Tab-separated table of C-alpha atoms in Angstrom:
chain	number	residue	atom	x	y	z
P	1	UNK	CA	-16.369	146.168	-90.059
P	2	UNK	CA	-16.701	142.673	-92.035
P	3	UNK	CA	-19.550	142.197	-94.164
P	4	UNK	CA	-21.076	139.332	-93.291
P	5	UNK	CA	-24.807	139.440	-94.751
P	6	UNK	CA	-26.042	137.119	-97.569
P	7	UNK	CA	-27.602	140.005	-99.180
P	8	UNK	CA	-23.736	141.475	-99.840
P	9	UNK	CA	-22.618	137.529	-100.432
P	10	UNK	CA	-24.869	137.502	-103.524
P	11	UNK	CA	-24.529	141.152	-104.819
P	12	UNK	CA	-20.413	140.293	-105.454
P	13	UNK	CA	-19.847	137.378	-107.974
P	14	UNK	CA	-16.171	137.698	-108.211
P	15	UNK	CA	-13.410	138.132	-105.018
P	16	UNK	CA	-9.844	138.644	-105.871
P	17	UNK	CA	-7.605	137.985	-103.078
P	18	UNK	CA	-4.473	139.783	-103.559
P	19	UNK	CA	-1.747	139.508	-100.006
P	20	UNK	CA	0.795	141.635	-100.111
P	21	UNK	CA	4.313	142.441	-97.872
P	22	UNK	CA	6.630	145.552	-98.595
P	23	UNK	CA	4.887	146.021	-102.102
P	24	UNK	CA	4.896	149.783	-102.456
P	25	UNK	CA	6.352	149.886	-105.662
P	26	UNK	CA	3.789	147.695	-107.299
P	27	UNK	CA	0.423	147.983	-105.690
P	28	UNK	CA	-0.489	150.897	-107.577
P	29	UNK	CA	0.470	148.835	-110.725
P	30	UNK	CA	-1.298	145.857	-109.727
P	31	UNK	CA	-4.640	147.347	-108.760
P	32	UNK	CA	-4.455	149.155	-112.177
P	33	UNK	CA	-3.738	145.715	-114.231
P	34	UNK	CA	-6.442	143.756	-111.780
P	35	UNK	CA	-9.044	146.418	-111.768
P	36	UNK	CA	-8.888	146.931	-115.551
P	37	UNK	CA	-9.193	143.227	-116.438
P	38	UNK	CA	-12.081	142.738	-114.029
P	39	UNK	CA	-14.141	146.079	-115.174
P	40	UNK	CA	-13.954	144.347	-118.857
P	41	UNK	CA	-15.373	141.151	-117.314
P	42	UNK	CA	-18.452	143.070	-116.806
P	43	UNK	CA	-19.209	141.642	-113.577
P	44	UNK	CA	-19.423	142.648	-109.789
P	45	UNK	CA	-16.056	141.605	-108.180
P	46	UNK	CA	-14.513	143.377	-105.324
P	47	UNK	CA	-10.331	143.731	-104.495
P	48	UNK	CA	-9.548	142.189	-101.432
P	49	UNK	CA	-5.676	143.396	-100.564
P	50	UNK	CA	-4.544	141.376	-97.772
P	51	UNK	CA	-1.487	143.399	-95.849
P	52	UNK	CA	0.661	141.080	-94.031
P	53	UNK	CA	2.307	143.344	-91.818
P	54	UNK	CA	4.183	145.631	-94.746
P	55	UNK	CA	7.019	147.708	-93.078
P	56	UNK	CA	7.169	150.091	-96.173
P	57	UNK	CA	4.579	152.546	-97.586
P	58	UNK	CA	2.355	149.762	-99.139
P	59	UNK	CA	-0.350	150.196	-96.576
P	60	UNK	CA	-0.659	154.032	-96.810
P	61	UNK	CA	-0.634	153.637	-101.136
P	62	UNK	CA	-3.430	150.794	-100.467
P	63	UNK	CA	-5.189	153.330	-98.383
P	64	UNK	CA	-5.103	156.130	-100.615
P	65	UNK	CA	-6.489	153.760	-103.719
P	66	UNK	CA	-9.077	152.082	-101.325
P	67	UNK	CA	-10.486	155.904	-100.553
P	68	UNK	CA	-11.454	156.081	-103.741
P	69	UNK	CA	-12.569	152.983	-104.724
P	70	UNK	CA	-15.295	151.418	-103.348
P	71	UNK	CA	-14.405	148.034	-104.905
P	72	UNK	CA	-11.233	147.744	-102.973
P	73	UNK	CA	-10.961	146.421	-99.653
P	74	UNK	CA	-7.909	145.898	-97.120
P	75	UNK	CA	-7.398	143.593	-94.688
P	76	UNK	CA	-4.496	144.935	-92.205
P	77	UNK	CA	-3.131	141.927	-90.611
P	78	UNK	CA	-1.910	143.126	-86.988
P	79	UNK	CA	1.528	141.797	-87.896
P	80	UNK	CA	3.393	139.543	-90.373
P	81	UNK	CA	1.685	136.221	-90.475
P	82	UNK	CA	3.580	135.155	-93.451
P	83	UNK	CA	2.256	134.618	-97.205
P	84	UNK	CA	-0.302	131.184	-96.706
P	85	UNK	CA	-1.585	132.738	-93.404
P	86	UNK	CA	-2.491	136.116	-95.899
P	87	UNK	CA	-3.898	134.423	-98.201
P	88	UNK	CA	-6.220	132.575	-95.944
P	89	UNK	CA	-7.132	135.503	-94.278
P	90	UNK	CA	-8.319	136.371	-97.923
P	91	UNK	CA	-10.087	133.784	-98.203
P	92	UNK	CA	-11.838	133.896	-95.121
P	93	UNK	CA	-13.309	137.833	-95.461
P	94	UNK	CA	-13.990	136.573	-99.533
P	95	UNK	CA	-17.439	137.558	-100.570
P	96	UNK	CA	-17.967	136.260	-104.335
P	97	UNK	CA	-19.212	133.059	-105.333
P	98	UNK	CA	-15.637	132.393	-106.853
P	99	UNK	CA	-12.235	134.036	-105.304
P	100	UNK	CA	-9.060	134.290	-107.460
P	101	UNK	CA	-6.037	134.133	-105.621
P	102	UNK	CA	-3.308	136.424	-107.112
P	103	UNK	CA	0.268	137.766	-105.787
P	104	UNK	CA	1.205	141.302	-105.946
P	105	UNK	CA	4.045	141.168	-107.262
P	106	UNK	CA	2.522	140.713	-111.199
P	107	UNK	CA	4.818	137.636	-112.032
P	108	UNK	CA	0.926	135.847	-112.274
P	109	UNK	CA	-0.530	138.232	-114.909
P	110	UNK	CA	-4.312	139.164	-114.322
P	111	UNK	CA	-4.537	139.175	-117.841
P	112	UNK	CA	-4.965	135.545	-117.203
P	113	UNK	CA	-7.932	135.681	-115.175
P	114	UNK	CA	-10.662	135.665	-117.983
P	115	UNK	CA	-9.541	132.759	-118.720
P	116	UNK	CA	-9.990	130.875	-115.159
P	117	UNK	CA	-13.428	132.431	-115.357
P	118	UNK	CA	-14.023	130.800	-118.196
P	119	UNK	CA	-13.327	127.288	-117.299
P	120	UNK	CA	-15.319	128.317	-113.735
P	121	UNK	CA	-18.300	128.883	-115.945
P	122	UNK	CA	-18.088	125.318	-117.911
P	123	UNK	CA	-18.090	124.017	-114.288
P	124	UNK	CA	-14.836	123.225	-112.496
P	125	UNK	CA	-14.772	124.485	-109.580
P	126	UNK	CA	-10.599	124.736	-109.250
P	127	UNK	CA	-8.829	126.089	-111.899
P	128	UNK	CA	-5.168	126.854	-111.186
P	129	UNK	CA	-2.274	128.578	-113.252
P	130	UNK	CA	0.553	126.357	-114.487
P	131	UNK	CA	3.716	127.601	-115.247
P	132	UNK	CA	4.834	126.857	-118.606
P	133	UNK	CA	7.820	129.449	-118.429
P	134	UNK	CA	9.186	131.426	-115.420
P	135	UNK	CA	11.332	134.477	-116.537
P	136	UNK	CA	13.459	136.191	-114.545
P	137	UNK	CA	14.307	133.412	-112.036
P	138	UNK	CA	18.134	131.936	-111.173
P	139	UNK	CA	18.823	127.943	-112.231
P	140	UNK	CA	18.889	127.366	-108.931
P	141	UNK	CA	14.798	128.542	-108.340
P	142	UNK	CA	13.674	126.997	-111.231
P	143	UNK	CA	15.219	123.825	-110.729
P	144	UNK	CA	14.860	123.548	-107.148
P	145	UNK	CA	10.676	124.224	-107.861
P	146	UNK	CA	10.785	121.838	-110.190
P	147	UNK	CA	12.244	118.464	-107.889
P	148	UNK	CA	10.411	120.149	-104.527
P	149	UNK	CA	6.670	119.680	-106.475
P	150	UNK	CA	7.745	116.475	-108.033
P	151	UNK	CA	9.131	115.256	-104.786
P	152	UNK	CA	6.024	116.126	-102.691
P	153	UNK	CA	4.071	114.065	-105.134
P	154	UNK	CA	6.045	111.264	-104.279
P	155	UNK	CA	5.361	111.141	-101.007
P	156	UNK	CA	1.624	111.815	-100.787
P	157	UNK	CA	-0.981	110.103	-101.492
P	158	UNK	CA	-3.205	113.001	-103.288
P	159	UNK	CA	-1.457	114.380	-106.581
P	160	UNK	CA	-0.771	117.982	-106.134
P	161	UNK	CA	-0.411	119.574	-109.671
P	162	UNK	CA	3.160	120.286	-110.309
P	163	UNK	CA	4.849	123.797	-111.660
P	164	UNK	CA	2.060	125.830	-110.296
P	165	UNK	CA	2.039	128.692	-107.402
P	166	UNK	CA	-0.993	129.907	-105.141
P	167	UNK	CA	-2.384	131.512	-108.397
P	168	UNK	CA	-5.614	130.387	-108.714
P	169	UNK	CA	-9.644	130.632	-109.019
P	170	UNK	CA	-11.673	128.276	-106.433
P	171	UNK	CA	-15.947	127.993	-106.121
P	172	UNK	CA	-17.597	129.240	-103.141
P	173	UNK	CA	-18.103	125.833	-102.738
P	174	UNK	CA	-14.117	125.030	-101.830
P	175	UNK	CA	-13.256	128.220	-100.353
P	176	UNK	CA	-15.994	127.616	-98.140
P	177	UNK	CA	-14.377	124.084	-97.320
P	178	UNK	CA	-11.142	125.567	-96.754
P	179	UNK	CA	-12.699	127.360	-93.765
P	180	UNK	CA	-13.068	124.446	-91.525
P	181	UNK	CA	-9.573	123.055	-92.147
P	182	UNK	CA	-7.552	123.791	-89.193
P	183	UNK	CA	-3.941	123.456	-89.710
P	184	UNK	CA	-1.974	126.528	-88.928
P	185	UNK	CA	1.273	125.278	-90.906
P	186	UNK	CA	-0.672	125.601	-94.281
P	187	UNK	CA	0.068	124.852	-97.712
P	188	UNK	CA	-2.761	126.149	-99.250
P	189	UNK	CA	-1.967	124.746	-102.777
P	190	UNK	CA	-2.001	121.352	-100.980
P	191	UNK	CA	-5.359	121.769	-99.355
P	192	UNK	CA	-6.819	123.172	-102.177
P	193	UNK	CA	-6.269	119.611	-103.560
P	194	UNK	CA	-6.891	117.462	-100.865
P	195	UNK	CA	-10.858	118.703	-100.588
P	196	UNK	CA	-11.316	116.711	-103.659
P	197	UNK	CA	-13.116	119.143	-106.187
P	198	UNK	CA	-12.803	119.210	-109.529
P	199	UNK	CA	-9.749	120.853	-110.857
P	200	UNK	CA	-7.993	122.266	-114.252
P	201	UNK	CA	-5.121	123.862	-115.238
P	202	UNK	CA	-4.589	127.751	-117.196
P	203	UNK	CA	-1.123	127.438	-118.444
P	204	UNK	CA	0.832	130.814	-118.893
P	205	UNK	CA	4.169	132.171	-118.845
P	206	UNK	CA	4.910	133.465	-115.547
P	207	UNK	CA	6.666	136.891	-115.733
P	208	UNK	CA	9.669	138.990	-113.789
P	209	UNK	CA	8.409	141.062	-111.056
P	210	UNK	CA	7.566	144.344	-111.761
P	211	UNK	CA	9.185	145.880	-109.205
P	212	UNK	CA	10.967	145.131	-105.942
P	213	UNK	CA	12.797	142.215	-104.539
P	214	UNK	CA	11.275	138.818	-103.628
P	215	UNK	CA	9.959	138.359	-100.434
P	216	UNK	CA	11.004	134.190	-100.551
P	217	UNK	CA	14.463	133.691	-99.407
P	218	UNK	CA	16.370	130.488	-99.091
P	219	UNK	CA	15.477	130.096	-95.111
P	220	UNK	CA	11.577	130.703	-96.369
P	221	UNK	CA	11.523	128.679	-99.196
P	222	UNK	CA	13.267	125.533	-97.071
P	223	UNK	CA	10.258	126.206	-94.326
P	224	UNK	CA	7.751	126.117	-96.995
P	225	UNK	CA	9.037	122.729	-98.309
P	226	UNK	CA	8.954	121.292	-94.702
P	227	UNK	CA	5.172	122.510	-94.660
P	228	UNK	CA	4.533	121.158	-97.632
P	229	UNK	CA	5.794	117.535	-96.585
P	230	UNK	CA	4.956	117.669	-93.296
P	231	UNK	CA	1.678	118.415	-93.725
P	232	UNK	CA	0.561	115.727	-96.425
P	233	UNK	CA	2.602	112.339	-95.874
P	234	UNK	CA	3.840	109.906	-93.365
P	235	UNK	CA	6.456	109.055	-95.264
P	236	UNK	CA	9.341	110.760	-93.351
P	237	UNK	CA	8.528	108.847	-90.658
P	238	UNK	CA	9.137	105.265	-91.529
P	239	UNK	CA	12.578	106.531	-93.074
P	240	UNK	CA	13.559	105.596	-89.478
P	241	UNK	CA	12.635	101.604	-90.066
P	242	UNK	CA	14.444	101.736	-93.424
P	243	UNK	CA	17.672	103.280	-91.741
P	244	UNK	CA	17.385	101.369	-89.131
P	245	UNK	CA	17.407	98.128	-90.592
P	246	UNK	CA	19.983	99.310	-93.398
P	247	UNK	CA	22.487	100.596	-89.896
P	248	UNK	CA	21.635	96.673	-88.474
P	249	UNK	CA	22.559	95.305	-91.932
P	250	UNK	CA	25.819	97.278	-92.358
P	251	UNK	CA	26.512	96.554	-88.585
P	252	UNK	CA	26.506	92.699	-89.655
P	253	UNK	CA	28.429	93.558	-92.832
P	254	UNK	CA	31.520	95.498	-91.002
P	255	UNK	CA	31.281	92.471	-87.903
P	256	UNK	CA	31.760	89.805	-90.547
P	257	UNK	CA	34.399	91.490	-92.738
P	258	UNK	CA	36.641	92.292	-89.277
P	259	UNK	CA	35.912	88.540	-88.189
P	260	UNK	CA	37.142	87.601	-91.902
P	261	UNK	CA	40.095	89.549	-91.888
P	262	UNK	CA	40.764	88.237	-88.180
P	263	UNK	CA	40.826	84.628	-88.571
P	264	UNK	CA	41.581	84.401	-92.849
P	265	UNK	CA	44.059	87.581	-92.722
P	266	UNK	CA	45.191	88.003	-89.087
P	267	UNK	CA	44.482	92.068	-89.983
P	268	UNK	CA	42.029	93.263	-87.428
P	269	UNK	CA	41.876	96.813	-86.878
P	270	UNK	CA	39.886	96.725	-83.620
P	271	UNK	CA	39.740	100.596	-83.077
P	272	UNK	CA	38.962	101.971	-86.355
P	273	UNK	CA	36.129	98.902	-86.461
P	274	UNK	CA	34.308	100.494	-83.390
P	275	UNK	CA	34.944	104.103	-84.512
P	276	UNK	CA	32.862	103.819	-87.787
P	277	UNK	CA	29.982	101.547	-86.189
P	278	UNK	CA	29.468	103.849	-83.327
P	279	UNK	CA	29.422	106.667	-85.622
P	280	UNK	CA	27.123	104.998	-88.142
P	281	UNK	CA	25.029	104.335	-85.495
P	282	UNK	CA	24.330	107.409	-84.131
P	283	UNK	CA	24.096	109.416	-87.200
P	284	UNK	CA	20.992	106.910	-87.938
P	285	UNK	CA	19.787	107.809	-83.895
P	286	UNK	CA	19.975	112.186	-84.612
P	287	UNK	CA	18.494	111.575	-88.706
P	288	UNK	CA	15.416	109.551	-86.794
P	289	UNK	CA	15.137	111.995	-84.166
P	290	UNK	CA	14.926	115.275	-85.827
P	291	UNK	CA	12.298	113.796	-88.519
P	292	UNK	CA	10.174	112.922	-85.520
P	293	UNK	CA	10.720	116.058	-83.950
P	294	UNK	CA	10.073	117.854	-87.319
P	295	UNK	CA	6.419	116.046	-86.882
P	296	UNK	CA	6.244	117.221	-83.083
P	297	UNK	CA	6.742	120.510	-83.686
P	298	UNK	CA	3.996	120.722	-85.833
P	299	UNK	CA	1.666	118.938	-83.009
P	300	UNK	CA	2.961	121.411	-80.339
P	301	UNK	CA	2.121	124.108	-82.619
P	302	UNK	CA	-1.328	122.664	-83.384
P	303	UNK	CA	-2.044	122.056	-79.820
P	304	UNK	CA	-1.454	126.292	-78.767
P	305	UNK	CA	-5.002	126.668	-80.290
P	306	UNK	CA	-4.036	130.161	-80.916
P	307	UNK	CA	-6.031	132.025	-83.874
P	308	UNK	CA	-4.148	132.336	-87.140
P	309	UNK	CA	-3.467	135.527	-87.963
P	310	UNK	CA	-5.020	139.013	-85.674
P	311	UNK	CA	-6.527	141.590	-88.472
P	312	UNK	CA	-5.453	145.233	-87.232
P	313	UNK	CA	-7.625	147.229	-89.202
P	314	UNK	CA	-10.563	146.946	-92.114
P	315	UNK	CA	-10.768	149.228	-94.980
P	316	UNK	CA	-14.479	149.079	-97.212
């Protein structure tokens, strides 16, 4: 069962929230590097592996560790929720009075967690890890993370901290905060920063995985973007107006060139006229319509009032 009791709130001052999917060839790796970082701390913490539905061996490895370890718990999600639902289901069952937020894959090294703690204790009460190198990643990912995190700033109106992942420390006080946000398309990074708490950066190189194959392909990745726009600007929508006006412009453009070349050139191509201005036209109509329906999806989804993830089974 969850612990719930303020007695167990105060006797853990660190929670490290670690979701995982198909990691079996790195958990036993990654509660190694995590527990050995956080036993030289020298303070109570606990391991909170979040499993997100792993098909593989990871939950019978996390079992096996959490037998013998007190410190470690697992949260069995009844199915895959998918990575931001994991982590907030983290979040949620968090006991410590600050919760680090780590993958399992070890391309964030815990190594760097001392020094979140750190600025945690001098009193910010966010403290997230910027990448100032990625190794092991294609062009394509590291220049495609790049323009998304740049691009979502220019749409929103909060500044979300560019080059930086889910890795991160956050006070009691946010996670706590985070807990009555209700969106169940979450970008956690983004809601992290839109509560409005103080915040710093750790900057460290971010590393290959240790083992296995990333769990983000291009279909994920594209879904996370929408997420991520969808769910903090307006912007999108009043491409519409702009297009529209720009199709009404170009509509007047094309009429006056074909009236010019009528009466000045007597070369009026009647057909190929109405071709390009009906398809111009309703290109603008489907691009209006699926940004809308991008937004009404989201609504529809909201509206279910289903829970966000179903935990099969506790651990500790």
């Amino acid at each position: 069962m969850l612990i719930n009791s303020k007695d167990a709130e105060k006797s853990v001052k660190f929670s490290i929230v670690i979701p995982m999917y198909n990691e079996e060839e790195v958990i036993g790796e990654t509660y190694r590097r995590v527990k050995t970082v956080m036993e030289n701390i020298g303070e109570s913490y606990e391991m909170l592996f979040v499993n997100d539905g792993s098909s593989d061996g990871t939950m019978e490895k996390a079992r096996v560790l959490a037998e013998a370890d007190p410190k470690m718990r697992i949260i069995s999600l009844s199915r895959n929720f998918g990575h931001q639902i994991a982590v907030t289901a983290g979040m949620d069952a968090a006991l410590g009075e600050a919760i680090i937020v780590i993958d399992a894959d070890l391309q964030d090294p815990p190594e760097v967690i001392p020094q979140m703690i750190e600025k945690w204790k001098e009193g910010w009460q966010i403290v997230y890890g910027k990448r100032e190198k990625r190794k092991g990643e294609t062009l394509f990912k590291k220049v495609s993370a790049k323009l998304f995190y740049r691009f979502i700033n220019s749409l929103t109106d909060i500044e979300i901290p560019v080059d930086t992942g889910d890795f991160r420390l956050i006070d009691r006080r946010v996670c706590d905060a985070m807990k009555i946000l209700p969106e169940r398309n979450r970008y956690v990074r983004g809601l992290v920063t839109w509560t409005g708490f103080r915040q710093i950066p750790v900057e460290y190189t971010r590393e290959e995985r240790f083992a296995g194959k990333t769990k983000y392909s291009l279909k994920k990745m594209l879904r996370f973007a929408a997420d991520g726009v969808t769910s903090f600007s307006m912007r999108p929508l009043k491409i519409g107006n702009i297009v529209g006006i720009t199709a009404i412009l170009s509509s007047v453009g094309i009429g006056a060139y074909q009236l010019y070349s009528k009466l000045i050139m007597d070369n009026f191509n009647q057909i190929a006229c109405w071709a390009a201005l009906i398809l111009f036209v309703q290109g603008v109509m489907m691009l209006c319509m699926g940004i809308q329906g991008a937004y009404l999806a989201r609504i529809y989804d909201e509206t279910k009032g289903r829970p966000l993830y179903i935990v099969g089974e506790v651990i500790n």
